[in-house]
XYZ file of C-alpha atoms in Angstrom:
483
model
C 101.972 13.991 -30.792
C 98.172 13.802 -31.087
C 95.942 15.492 -28.547
C 95.592 13.703 -25.195
C 93.686 10.433 -25.396
C 90.963 11.691 -23.068
C 90.662 15.382 -23.906
C 87.480 17.263 -23.057
C 87.284 20.592 -24.811
C 85.377 23.556 -23.420
C 82.574 22.879 -25.889
C 82.243 19.315 -24.546
C 81.448 20.872 -21.182
C 78.787 23.156 -22.647
C 80.986 26.260 -22.747
C 81.883 28.515 -25.636
C 84.791 27.015 -27.631
C 86.927 30.132 -27.140
C 87.601 31.797 -23.811
C 87.261 35.598 -23.819
C 90.451 35.833 -21.726
C 93.221 37.981 -23.192
C 95.280 36.334 -25.949
C 98.717 35.034 -24.983
C 101.327 32.603 -26.272
C 102.884 30.898 -23.234
C 106.192 29.265 -24.184
C 108.039 28.570 -20.956
C 106.390 25.404 -19.699
C 103.603 23.938 -17.596
C 102.740 24.719 -13.954
C 101.148 22.144 -11.615
C 98.399 23.159 -9.142
C 96.064 21.550 -6.649
C 92.867 22.524 -4.851
C 94.238 22.685 -1.254
C 91.160 20.832 0.070
C 90.671 17.091 -0.359
C 88.121 16.317 -3.105
C 88.032 12.500 -3.088
C 87.481 12.402 -6.843
C 89.532 9.230 -7.413
C 86.847 7.176 -5.675
C 83.988 8.730 -7.663
C 82.884 8.426 -11.303
C 84.272 10.862 -13.833
C 81.013 12.816 -13.753
C 82.106 14.071 -10.320
C 85.240 15.544 -11.953
C 83.085 17.309 -14.542
C 80.874 18.710 -11.789
C 83.967 19.872 -9.894
C 85.279 21.677 -12.972
C 81.901 23.340 -13.521
C 81.815 24.524 -9.899
C 85.364 25.833 -10.155
C 84.504 27.906 -13.201
C 81.239 29.126 -11.657
C 83.151 30.295 -8.579
C 85.844 32.160 -10.464
C 83.434 33.832 -12.877
C 80.873 34.568 -10.169
C 80.089 37.953 -8.655
C 82.679 37.590 -5.882
C 85.521 37.405 -8.424
C 84.138 38.328 -11.815
C 87.006 36.909 -13.856
C 86.814 37.349 -17.596
C 85.927 33.804 -18.624
C 82.237 34.636 -18.728
C 79.564 33.118 -20.900
C 75.811 32.936 -21.037
C 75.256 36.623 -20.207
C 72.614 39.178 -21.205
C 72.135 42.882 -20.563
C 70.078 44.538 -17.828
C 67.054 45.121 -20.081
C 66.477 41.367 -20.492
C 63.766 39.832 -18.279
C 62.973 36.250 -17.266
C 59.531 34.628 -16.983
C 58.733 33.460 -13.455
C 55.594 31.790 -12.192
C 54.622 35.258 -10.894
C 55.186 37.017 -14.216
C 58.055 38.774 -15.989
C 60.885 39.867 -13.696
C 64.184 41.750 -14.095
C 67.283 40.169 -12.566
C 66.998 42.527 -9.571
C 63.730 40.858 -8.545
C 64.652 37.184 -8.714
C 66.580 34.886 -6.418
C 67.506 31.198 -6.146
C 64.447 29.064 -5.543
C 62.096 31.125 -7.712
C 60.184 29.095 -10.304
C 61.019 30.045 -13.908
C 60.049 28.752 -17.331
C 62.751 26.734 -19.104
C 63.069 24.719 -22.309
C 63.752 20.989 -22.309
C 65.881 20.994 -25.434
C 65.557 17.218 -25.803
C 61.753 17.187 -26.037
C 61.126 20.708 -27.331
C 58.659 21.367 -24.489
C 58.861 24.074 -21.868
C 58.851 23.298 -18.139
C 58.719 25.143 -14.839
C 61.929 24.664 -12.857
C 63.580 26.190 -9.783
C 66.139 28.920 -10.343
C 69.456 27.533 -9.092
C 71.420 30.773 -9.035
C 71.684 34.277 -10.479
C 75.084 35.604 -11.540
C 75.479 39.360 -11.868
C 78.694 40.914 -13.175
C 79.707 44.521 -12.515
C 79.323 47.295 -15.038
C 82.307 47.809 -17.333
C 82.933 48.369 -21.014
C 82.304 45.201 -22.999
C 81.580 44.355 -26.617
C 78.134 42.798 -26.841
C 76.217 41.469 -29.827
C 72.829 42.978 -30.679
C 70.446 40.687 -32.596
C 67.485 42.720 -33.820
C 64.419 41.996 -35.945
C 60.696 42.627 -36.085
C 60.069 39.922 -33.502
C 63.383 39.696 -31.684
C 65.727 41.841 -29.612
C 68.686 40.462 -27.667
C 71.917 41.983 -26.375
C 74.373 39.316 -25.228
C 78.018 38.460 -24.844
C 79.508 36.701 -27.887
C 79.836 33.533 -25.760
C 76.166 33.470 -24.786
C 74.666 30.020 -25.424
C 71.528 29.394 -27.472
C 69.470 26.229 -27.902
C 68.886 26.019 -31.655
C 66.942 23.905 -34.117
C 68.769 22.864 -37.280
C 66.470 23.472 -40.253
C 66.793 24.731 -43.795
C 65.280 28.016 -44.921
C 62.115 26.203 -45.986
C 61.544 25.157 -42.393
C 62.323 21.488 -43.035
C 64.652 19.625 -40.730
C 68.083 18.877 -42.126
C 68.771 15.308 -43.149
C 72.236 15.326 -41.619
C 73.089 16.047 -38.008
C 70.879 16.336 -34.933
C 67.612 18.246 -35.077
C 68.566 20.219 -31.996
C 71.883 21.565 -30.850
C 73.672 24.458 -29.193
C 75.405 27.530 -30.525
C 76.839 30.737 -29.159
C 75.915 34.195 -30.322
C 79.198 34.315 -32.240
C 78.710 30.940 -33.942
C 75.045 31.100 -35.021
C 74.649 30.012 -38.669
C 72.118 30.232 -41.500
C 70.570 26.882 -40.551
C 70.091 27.779 -36.864
C 66.613 28.694 -35.694
C 66.079 30.178 -32.233
C 63.010 28.731 -30.459
C 60.534 31.446 -29.541
C 57.673 29.273 -28.276
C 57.123 25.790 -26.854
C 54.052 24.173 -25.276
C 54.397 23.731 -21.543
C 54.705 20.156 -20.305
C 53.675 21.116 -16.762
C 50.099 22.227 -17.446
C 47.482 20.514 -15.266
C 45.617 17.624 -16.887
C 42.510 18.073 -14.736
C 40.713 21.459 -14.840
C 40.903 23.459 -11.649
C 38.182 25.843 -12.799
C 35.233 25.450 -15.148
C 35.429 26.493 -18.785
C 32.573 28.898 -18.113
C 34.624 30.729 -15.471
C 37.588 30.871 -17.862
C 35.383 32.548 -20.486
C 33.935 35.084 -18.059
C 37.368 35.914 -16.620
C 38.806 36.289 -20.129
C 36.144 38.814 -21.130
C 36.417 40.673 -17.840
C 40.194 41.048 -18.274
C 40.067 41.753 -22.015
C 37.708 44.750 -21.735
C 38.904 46.802 -18.725
C 37.187 50.000 -19.929
C 33.802 48.260 -20.043
C 31.697 48.666 -16.872
C 30.285 45.200 -17.500
C 30.694 42.686 -20.298
C 29.517 44.189 -23.581
C 28.904 42.152 -26.723
C 28.812 44.124 -29.961
C 26.436 42.341 -32.293
C 27.903 42.184 -35.752
C 29.444 39.509 -37.898
C 30.061 37.569 -34.692
C 27.334 37.624 -32.059
C 28.526 36.040 -28.808
C 25.487 37.143 -26.801
C 24.127 33.654 -26.244
C 27.579 32.315 -25.437
C 28.269 34.984 -22.790
C 24.792 34.574 -21.315
C 25.347 30.831 -20.977
C 28.730 31.295 -19.287
C 27.344 33.820 -16.781
C 24.453 31.494 -16.007
C 26.869 28.594 -15.389
C 29.096 30.648 -13.069
C 26.580 32.804 -11.156
C 23.213 31.211 -11.718
C 20.077 32.806 -13.222
C 19.647 36.605 -13.279
C 16.578 36.567 -11.058
C 15.569 38.365 -7.908
C 16.159 41.876 -6.651
C 19.860 41.167 -6.004
C 20.564 39.225 -9.185
C 24.295 38.509 -9.731
C 24.021 39.773 -13.293
C 21.548 41.274 -15.725
C 21.507 42.197 -19.387
C 20.183 45.091 -21.429
C 19.854 45.434 -25.175
C 20.661 48.317 -27.510
C 20.487 48.663 -31.248
C 23.879 47.047 -31.859
C 24.973 45.659 -28.529
C 24.073 43.621 -25.510
C 25.411 44.758 -22.150
C 25.829 42.420 -19.214
C 26.089 44.147 -15.823
C 27.608 42.417 -12.792
C 26.697 42.774 -9.134
C 29.330 43.635 -6.539
C 29.371 40.017 -5.389
C 29.943 38.773 -8.924
C 32.713 41.312 -9.488
C 34.384 40.229 -6.243
C 34.665 36.662 -7.560
C 36.204 37.851 -10.826
C 38.597 40.177 -8.987
C 40.052 37.160 -7.183
C 41.474 35.936 -10.496
C 41.848 39.262 -12.309
C 42.505 41.988 -9.722
C 42.051 45.397 -11.251
C 40.941 43.548 -14.397
C 44.509 42.317 -14.930
C 44.718 38.544 -15.246
C 46.623 37.007 -12.330
C 49.581 34.764 -13.189
C 48.334 32.154 -10.730
C 45.102 31.790 -12.658
C 46.918 31.340 -15.977
C 49.291 28.672 -14.683
C 46.331 26.683 -13.330
C 44.683 26.251 -16.739
C 44.782 23.137 -18.880
C 46.060 23.264 -22.445
C 42.517 23.452 -23.837
C 41.568 26.172 -21.365
C 44.598 28.250 -22.365
C 43.410 28.146 -25.964
C 39.903 29.057 -24.769
C 41.288 31.971 -22.754
C 43.296 33.314 -25.713
C 40.419 32.961 -28.174
C 37.832 34.512 -25.842
C 40.053 37.491 -25.002
C 40.720 38.089 -28.691
C 37.014 37.914 -29.520
C 36.252 40.494 -26.841
C 39.283 42.675 -27.668
C 40.169 42.070 -31.358
C 43.042 44.553 -31.360
C 44.520 42.995 -28.185
C 45.145 46.480 -26.811
C 45.250 47.507 -23.147
C 46.089 50.708 -21.321
C 47.904 48.711 -18.636
C 51.167 46.959 -19.572
C 50.508 44.202 -17.039
C 47.257 43.290 -18.800
C 49.045 42.925 -22.133
C 51.832 40.942 -20.431
C 49.217 38.487 -19.157
C 48.171 37.660 -22.729
C 51.809 37.136 -23.714
C 52.354 34.778 -20.758
C 49.254 32.740 -21.593
C 50.436 32.494 -25.198
C 53.886 31.325 -24.072
C 52.410 28.495 -21.986
C 50.227 27.474 -24.911
C 53.257 27.322 -27.185
C 52.376 30.470 -29.141
C 54.743 33.335 -29.898
C 53.643 36.839 -28.934
C 55.243 40.287 -28.870
C 54.163 43.243 -26.734
C 54.381 46.665 -28.388
C 54.303 49.633 -26.022
C 52.845 52.852 -27.408
C 52.168 56.258 -25.843
C 48.619 55.308 -24.808
C 48.165 51.583 -25.413
C 50.075 48.337 -25.162
C 49.209 45.902 -27.932
C 50.001 42.223 -28.361
C 51.010 40.774 -31.719
C 50.205 37.076 -31.734
C 52.364 34.849 -33.933
C 51.926 31.333 -35.214
C 55.546 30.139 -35.419
C 57.820 28.436 -32.913
C 61.228 29.549 -34.179
C 63.077 32.409 -35.836
C 65.890 32.129 -38.379
C 68.935 34.029 -37.199
C 70.634 35.445 -40.296
C 67.544 35.528 -42.507
C 65.392 37.557 -40.129
C 67.815 39.331 -37.800
C 70.548 41.909 -38.151
C 73.716 41.427 -36.119
C 75.615 44.369 -34.664
C 78.619 44.322 -32.346
C 78.325 47.252 -29.995
C 80.264 48.642 -27.006
C 78.172 48.466 -23.875
C 78.723 49.757 -20.358
C 76.464 48.135 -17.815
C 75.918 45.077 -15.695
C 75.374 41.731 -17.355
C 73.717 38.736 -15.752
C 72.797 35.108 -16.288
C 70.510 32.665 -14.468
C 71.265 29.012 -13.775
C 68.527 26.381 -14.227
C 68.514 22.550 -14.350
C 67.725 22.637 -18.097
C 70.402 25.353 -18.645
C 67.743 27.347 -20.528
C 65.153 30.011 -19.734
C 62.454 32.099 -21.397
C 63.747 35.627 -21.936
C 62.074 38.865 -22.968
C 63.643 42.053 -24.266
C 61.803 45.047 -25.722
C 58.609 43.006 -25.706
C 60.042 40.094 -27.744
C 60.227 36.567 -26.324
C 62.652 33.686 -26.972
C 64.284 30.742 -25.248
C 68.004 31.069 -24.575
C 70.744 29.364 -22.557
C 72.478 29.803 -19.300
C 87.878 27.096 -18.519
C 93.304 22.546 -18.110
C 92.457 19.991 -15.469
C 93.943 16.477 -15.290
C 91.531 14.350 -13.310
C 92.045 11.130 -11.426
C 90.481 9.147 -14.293
C 93.038 10.292 -16.848
C 91.010 13.029 -18.551
C 92.473 16.378 -19.595
C 89.723 18.993 -19.277
C 90.169 22.340 -21.002
C 89.905 25.532 -18.963
C 90.838 28.785 -20.660
C 92.633 26.701 -23.228
C 95.533 27.292 -25.608
C 96.782 30.768 -26.501
C 95.011 32.482 -23.615
C 96.314 34.318 -20.557
C 96.107 32.011 -17.543
C 94.746 33.014 -14.124
C 96.553 30.548 -11.863
C 100.114 31.710 -11.169
C 100.811 35.439 -10.657
C 103.979 36.382 -12.496
C 103.628 33.511 -14.947
C 100.168 33.789 -16.446
C 101.366 34.872 -19.887
C 104.553 32.794 -19.929
C 103.321 29.398 -18.670
C 100.301 27.182 -19.075
C 98.632 25.793 -15.949
C 97.038 22.495 -14.995
C 95.334 21.506 -11.755
C 95.191 17.991 -10.368
C 91.972 18.838 -8.464
C 93.417 17.153 -5.379
C 93.957 18.070 -1.774
C 96.900 17.328 0.507
C 95.684 13.784 1.314
C 94.127 12.849 -2.025
C 95.977 10.202 -4.042
C 97.532 11.194 -7.370
C 96.687 8.315 -9.686
C 98.814 6.842 -12.468
C 96.109 7.865 -14.946
C 96.364 11.424 -13.662
C 100.154 11.490 -13.985
C 99.947 10.164 -17.539
C 97.295 12.769 -18.431
C 99.710 15.544 -17.370
C 102.500 13.916 -19.398
C 100.237 13.754 -22.481
C 99.199 17.373 -22.005
C 102.827 18.488 -21.749
C 103.882 16.597 -24.886
C 100.854 17.866 -26.807
C 101.620 21.484 -25.880
C 105.216 20.947 -26.997
C 104.049 20.352 -30.574
C 104.937 23.059 -33.146
C 101.467 24.611 -32.985
C 102.103 25.819 -29.429
C 105.784 24.782 -28.994
C 106.122 25.246 -25.245
C 109.302 24.326 -23.433
C 109.200 20.969 -21.686
C 109.758 22.535 -18.239
C 107.313 21.558 -15.472
C 107.093 23.747 -12.363
C 104.913 23.985 -9.285
C 102.781 26.916 -8.207
C 105.104 27.504 -5.220
C 107.925 28.263 -7.676
C 106.181 31.584 -8.376
C 104.709 32.690 -5.023
C 104.782 31.564 -1.386
C 102.056 28.909 -1.288
C 101.548 25.275 -0.349
C 100.251 24.590 -3.872
C 100.509 22.053 -5.508
C 100.970 20.116 -2.244
C 104.031 18.225 -1.032
C 103.302 15.008 -2.927
C 102.736 16.685 -6.284
C 105.691 19.045 -5.790
C 108.009 16.081 -5.130
C 106.864 14.708 -8.483
C 107.646 18.075 -10.065
C 111.150 18.013 -8.609
C 111.987 14.359 -9.381
C 110.859 14.630 -13.007
C 107.812 12.359 -12.743
C 105.714 14.624 -14.955
C 108.455 15.003 -17.603
C 108.834 11.290 -18.263
C 107.451 10.038 -21.610
C 103.696 9.606 -21.715
C 101.922 6.404 -22.648
C 99.495 6.691 -25.561
C 96.696 4.427 -26.696
C 98.351 4.255 -30.127
C 101.412 2.685 -28.487
């Protein structure tokens, strides 16, 4: 028999094609289950069944249960970009605003964090991708948004430009996005360009008592003077907001306490505030980056938070940047590319790892991650539904998790119904197709159909479904579209 007419594989649901559950070869038949609570799915579109199946998997793989069918997970050293800056998983919670990637448009967007899943420490085999501008440690099933391009950077003629892969299935033509312009930047400036320039210089030179311009190949004296004039007014009077002095090779601009107080609102301790960065337009972000680099050509700070601020501004502008932490200074390496080839630029190592793993949930199913200073965008188990679809769970040749005492000997299928929910003809036929498909030589199960209550004392799969188990309803021949 062919596969069921309406079969949705794990990959169709956005999951890794292969469950990490223990291998098994169930031969003894199929076990029917239900939900125990009415779901009312027969009166809803099939999308409600897909959402139900997603919720079911989220529950069973969540922190309260921690079952093995886990995907989309990273190690504890991986951070996420929030509207308040980089955060480890211990400092985020649902409702926080995080940067995500709209994989349809290729633009980044701020979105609310829907949930944070944390799984307990245990020995696992993780995959370490490492390169000069990338470091990730993930489960093999971790999802990645990828761009399909050839090694020359040109888009492939065949297939979609964008797609999804798991750590284990990344190929030579997959490129991981490392930068994307933000679609949520304000269109109207909140602050003047002059203030952006003054703030950028103030933040970029924290060891400078004022704002010093070294006159050389590039002399920004007139530019800085004009910006200070626009923000604070003329340097006149006994309590002038700023003044300048001249040396042989430099011009120094000194700020009054009142002027410093204004700058400290946006760069406290001469560290750029995340709220100031997120309020800039696209043009002002470029101005901020260029001005800071002119004032601090090496992009080096003694404070990690100051270097992080440059990396965040670059990320919103769609520029890649890596933070290198040294014994005395933190430096930022600014890149000009938006993606990184996996196998050409990265080494792949499978490594045993003992520690917690975690994954966030966002509406775009993506998020901007950072590990060891490198930045990249990355992603976040049978059911027969009332509309006649068979939806894969853990799938063939895997240990089940539904019937104690029969998880390695029998396959399982849930009807996703409660005691009062109707069991539709389409649903019954979907179970029949699933049974006949699993009886094919590739899996060769026995044709026996049992109920969950045949293994343990339970009401599952409900009286109506169990009567169908006993009277042979599910073992009658299936109807196929080919018929």
